[in-house]
mmCIF file of C-alpha atoms in Angstrom:
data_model
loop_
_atom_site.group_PDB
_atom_site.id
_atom_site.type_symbol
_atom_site.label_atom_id
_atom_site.label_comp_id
_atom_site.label_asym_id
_atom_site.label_seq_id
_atom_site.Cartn_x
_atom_site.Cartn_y
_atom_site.Cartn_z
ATOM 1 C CA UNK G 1 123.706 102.419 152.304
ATOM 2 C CA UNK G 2 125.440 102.097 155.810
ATOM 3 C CA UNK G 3 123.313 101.476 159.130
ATOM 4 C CA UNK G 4 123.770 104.651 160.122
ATOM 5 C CA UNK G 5 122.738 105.903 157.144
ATOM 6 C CA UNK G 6 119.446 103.651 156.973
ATOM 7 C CA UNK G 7 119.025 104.990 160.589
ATOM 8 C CA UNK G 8 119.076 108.629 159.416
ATOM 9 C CA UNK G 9 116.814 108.520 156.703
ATOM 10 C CA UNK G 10 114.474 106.602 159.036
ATOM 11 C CA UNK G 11 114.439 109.316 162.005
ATOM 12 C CA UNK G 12 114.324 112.071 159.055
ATOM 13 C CA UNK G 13 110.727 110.209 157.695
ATOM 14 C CA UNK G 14 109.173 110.156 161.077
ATOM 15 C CA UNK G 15 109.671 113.326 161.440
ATOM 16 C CA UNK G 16 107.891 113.957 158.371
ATOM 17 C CA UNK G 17 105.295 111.775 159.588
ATOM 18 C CA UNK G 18 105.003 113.895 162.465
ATOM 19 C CA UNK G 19 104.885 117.223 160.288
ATOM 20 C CA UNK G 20 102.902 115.926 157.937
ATOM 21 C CA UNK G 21 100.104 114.721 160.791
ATOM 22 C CA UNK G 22 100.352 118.424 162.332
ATOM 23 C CA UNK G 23 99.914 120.154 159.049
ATOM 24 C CA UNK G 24 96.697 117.667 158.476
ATOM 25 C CA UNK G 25 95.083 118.380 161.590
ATOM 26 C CA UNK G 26 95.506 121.991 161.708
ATOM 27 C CA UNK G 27 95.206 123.035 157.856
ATOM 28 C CA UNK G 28 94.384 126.390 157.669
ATOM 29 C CA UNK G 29 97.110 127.328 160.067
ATOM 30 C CA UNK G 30 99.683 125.109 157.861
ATOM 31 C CA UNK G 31 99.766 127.175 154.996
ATOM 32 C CA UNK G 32 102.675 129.764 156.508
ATOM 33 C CA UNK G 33 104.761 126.515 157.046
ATOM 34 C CA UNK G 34 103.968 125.090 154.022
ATOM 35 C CA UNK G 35 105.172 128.241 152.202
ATOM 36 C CA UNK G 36 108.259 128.280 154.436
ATOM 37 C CA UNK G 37 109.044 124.299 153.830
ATOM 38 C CA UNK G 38 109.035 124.745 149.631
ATOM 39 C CA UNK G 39 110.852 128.415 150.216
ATOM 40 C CA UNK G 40 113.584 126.296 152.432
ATOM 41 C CA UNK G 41 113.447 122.881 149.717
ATOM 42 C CA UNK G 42 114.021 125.384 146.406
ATOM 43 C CA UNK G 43 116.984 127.336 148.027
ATOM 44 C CA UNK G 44 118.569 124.352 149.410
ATOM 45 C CA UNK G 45 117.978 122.759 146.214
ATOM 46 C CA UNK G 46 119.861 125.995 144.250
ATOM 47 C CA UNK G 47 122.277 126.321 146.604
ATOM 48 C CA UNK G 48 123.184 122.944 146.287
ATOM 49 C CA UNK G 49 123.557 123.068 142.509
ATOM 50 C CA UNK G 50 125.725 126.033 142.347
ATOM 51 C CA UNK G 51 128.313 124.305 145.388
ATOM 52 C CA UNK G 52 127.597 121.121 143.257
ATOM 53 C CA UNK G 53 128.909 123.421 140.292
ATOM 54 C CA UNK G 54 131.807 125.458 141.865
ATOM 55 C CA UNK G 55 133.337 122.192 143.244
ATOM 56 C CA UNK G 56 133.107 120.171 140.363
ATOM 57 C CA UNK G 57 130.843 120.350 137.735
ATOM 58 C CA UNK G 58 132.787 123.770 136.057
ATOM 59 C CA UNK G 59 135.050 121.237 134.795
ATOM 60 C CA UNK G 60 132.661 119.252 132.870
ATOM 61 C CA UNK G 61 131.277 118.987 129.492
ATOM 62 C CA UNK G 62 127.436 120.649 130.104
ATOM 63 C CA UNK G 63 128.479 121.859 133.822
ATOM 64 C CA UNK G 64 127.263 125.291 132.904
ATOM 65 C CA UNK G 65 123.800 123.685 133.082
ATOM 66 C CA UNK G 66 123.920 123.164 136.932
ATOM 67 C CA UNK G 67 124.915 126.494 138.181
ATOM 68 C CA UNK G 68 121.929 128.138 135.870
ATOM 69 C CA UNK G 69 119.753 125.375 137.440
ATOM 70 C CA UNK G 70 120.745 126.308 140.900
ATOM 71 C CA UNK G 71 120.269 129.683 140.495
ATOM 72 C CA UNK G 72 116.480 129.465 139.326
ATOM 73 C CA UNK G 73 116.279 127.287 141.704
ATOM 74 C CA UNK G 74 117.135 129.853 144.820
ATOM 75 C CA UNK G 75 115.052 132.613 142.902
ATOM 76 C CA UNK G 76 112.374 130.066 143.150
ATOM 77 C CA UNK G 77 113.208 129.842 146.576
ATOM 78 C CA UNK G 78 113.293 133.460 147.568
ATOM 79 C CA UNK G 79 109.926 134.362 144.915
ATOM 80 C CA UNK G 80 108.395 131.485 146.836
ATOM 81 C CA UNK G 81 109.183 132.820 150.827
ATOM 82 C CA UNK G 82 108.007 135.942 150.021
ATOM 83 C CA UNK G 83 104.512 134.308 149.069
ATOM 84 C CA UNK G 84 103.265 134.141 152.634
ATOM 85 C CA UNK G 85 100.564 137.416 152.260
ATOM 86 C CA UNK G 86 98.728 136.254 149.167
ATOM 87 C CA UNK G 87 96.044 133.762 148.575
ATOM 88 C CA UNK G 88 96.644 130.135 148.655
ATOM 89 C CA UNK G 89 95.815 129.980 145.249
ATOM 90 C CA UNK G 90 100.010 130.484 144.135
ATOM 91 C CA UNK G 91 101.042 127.400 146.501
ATOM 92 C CA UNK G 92 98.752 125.239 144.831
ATOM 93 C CA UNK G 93 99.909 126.107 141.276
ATOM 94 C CA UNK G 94 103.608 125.710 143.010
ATOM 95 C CA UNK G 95 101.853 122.042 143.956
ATOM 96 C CA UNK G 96 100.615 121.213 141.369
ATOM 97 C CA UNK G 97 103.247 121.949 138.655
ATOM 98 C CA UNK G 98 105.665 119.910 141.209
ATOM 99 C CA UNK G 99 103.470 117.045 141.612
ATOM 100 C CA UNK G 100 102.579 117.057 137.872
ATOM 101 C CA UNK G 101 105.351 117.235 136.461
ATOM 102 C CA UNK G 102 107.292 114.606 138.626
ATOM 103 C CA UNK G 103 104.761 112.407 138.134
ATOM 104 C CA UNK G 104 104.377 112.218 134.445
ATOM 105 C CA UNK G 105 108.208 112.004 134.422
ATOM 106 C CA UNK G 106 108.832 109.397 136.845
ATOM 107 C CA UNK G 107 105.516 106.972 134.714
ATOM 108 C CA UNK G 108 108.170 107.657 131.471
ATOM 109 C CA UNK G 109 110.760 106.337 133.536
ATOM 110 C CA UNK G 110 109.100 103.364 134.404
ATOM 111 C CA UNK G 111 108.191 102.708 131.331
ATOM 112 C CA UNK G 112 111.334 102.690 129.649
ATOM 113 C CA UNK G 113 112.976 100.905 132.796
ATOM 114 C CA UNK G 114 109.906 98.469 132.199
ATOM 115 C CA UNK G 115 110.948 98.253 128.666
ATOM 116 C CA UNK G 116 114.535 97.091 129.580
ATOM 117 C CA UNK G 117 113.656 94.303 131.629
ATOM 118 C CA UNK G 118 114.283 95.981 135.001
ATOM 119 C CA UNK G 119 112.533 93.759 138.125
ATOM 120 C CA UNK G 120 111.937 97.222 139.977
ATOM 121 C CA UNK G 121 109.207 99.062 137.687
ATOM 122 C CA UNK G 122 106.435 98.381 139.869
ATOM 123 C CA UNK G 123 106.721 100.688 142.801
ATOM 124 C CA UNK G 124 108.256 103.414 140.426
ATOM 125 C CA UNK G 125 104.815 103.418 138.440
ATOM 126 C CA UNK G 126 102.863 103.413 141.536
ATOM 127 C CA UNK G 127 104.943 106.616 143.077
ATOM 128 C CA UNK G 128 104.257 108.355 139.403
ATOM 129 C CA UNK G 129 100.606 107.666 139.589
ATOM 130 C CA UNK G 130 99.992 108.916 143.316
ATOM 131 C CA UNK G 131 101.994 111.870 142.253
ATOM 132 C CA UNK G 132 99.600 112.132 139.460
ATOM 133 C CA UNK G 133 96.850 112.050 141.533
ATOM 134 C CA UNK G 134 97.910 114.828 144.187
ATOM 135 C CA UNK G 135 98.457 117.320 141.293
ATOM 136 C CA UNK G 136 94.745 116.296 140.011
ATOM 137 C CA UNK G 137 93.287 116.618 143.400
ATOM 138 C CA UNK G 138 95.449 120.119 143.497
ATOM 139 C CA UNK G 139 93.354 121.186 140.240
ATOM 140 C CA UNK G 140 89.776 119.990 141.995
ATOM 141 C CA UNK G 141 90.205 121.249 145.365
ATOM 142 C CA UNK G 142 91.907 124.939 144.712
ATOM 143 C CA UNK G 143 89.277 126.976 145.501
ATOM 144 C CA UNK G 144 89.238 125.531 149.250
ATOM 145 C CA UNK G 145 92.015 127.039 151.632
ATOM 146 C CA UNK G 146 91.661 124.038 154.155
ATOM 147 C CA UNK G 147 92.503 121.551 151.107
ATOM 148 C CA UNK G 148 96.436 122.977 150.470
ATOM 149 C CA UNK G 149 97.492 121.365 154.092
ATOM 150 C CA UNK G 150 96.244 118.087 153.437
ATOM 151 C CA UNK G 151 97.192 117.643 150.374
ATOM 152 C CA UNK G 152 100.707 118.910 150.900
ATOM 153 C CA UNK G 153 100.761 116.600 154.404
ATOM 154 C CA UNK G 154 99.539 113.641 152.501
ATOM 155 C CA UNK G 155 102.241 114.667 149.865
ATOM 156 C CA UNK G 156 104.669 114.535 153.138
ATOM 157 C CA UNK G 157 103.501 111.491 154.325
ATOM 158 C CA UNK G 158 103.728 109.406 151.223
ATOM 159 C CA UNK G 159 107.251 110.568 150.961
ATOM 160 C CA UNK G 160 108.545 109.806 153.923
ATOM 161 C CA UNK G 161 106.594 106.085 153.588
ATOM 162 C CA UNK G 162 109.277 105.869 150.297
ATOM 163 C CA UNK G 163 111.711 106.954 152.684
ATOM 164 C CA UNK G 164 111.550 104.273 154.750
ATOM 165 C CA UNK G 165 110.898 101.532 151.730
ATOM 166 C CA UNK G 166 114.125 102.724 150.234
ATOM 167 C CA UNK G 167 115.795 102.575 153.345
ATOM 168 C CA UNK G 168 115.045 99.578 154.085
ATOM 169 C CA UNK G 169 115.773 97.961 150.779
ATOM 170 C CA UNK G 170 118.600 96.255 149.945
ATOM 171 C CA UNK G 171 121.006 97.927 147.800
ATOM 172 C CA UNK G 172 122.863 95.849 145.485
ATOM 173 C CA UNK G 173 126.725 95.788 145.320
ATOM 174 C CA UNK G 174 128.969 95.496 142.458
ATOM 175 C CA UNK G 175 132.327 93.685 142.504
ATOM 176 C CA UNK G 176 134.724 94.162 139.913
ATOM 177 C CA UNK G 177 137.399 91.909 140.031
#
């Protein structure tokens, strides 16, 4: 990662610091943007995939598989911006499938990275569990409106901390000679 690129992803997480602080504060008046922000993360996430597809991945064995991702991706996307007039009750089932799932995904990871011998299991682990954890505290706290802003802004917060860790982490460098 070049300095400017460390740079970048350092102004981008303190700006998620700062959005995640407002949305804390002011929870009840959060949930609009919070439905906005996942609306906005799905479509650019679909809309990624299928440019991801038409530029390259057509020409690869299993490409097929990235333009059908990217397109439930954007339906996710628009399903999920037109959300904004019903209860909160939909964004966090949206939060906690996302926070489940990637969780329990990222601890198999580890694991098998632990398995290998990998030095770098530990912090993995730890972002698995936490995401663990928001996805429980999803399941106790959805009856409460107020709840769905701080758990997405603590959600927010602790990824823009792992911003910052990875951007300030060396990356290793491989020399073939």
């Amino acid at each position: 990662m070049t300095k400017l690129q460390r740079i970048k992803e350092i102004a981008i997480a303190l700006i998620m610091i700062l959005g995640a602080f407002v949305m804390m504060f002011y929870p009840k008046e959060s949930y609009p943007l919070i439905v906005i922000i996942l609306a906005f993360w799905f479509v650019a996430i679909g809309i990624g995939s299928i440019w991801y597809y038409f530029t390259m991945a057509r020409y690869m064995v299993g490409g097929r598989e990235s333009l059908f991702m990217g397109v439930i991706w954007f339906d996710f996307g628009v399903l999920t911006g037109s959300l904004t007039s019903v209860p909160h009750y939909y964004v966090l089932m949206y939060l906690i499938g996302i926070h489940g799932f990637s969780g329990v995904v990222r601890v198999l990871r580890t694991l098998e990275t632990k398995r290998t011998g990998s030095p770098n299991w530990k912090l993995k682990l730890v972002h698995g569990i936490i995401d663990i954890t928001m996805a429980f505290l999803c399941i106790v706290f959805i009856k409460q409106l107020n709840i769905t802003g701080i758990i997405f802004g603590i959600g927010v917060m602790y990824s823009a901390v792992m911003r910052i860790v990875t951007a300030c982490r060396r990356t290793a460098l491989i020399v073939i000679e």
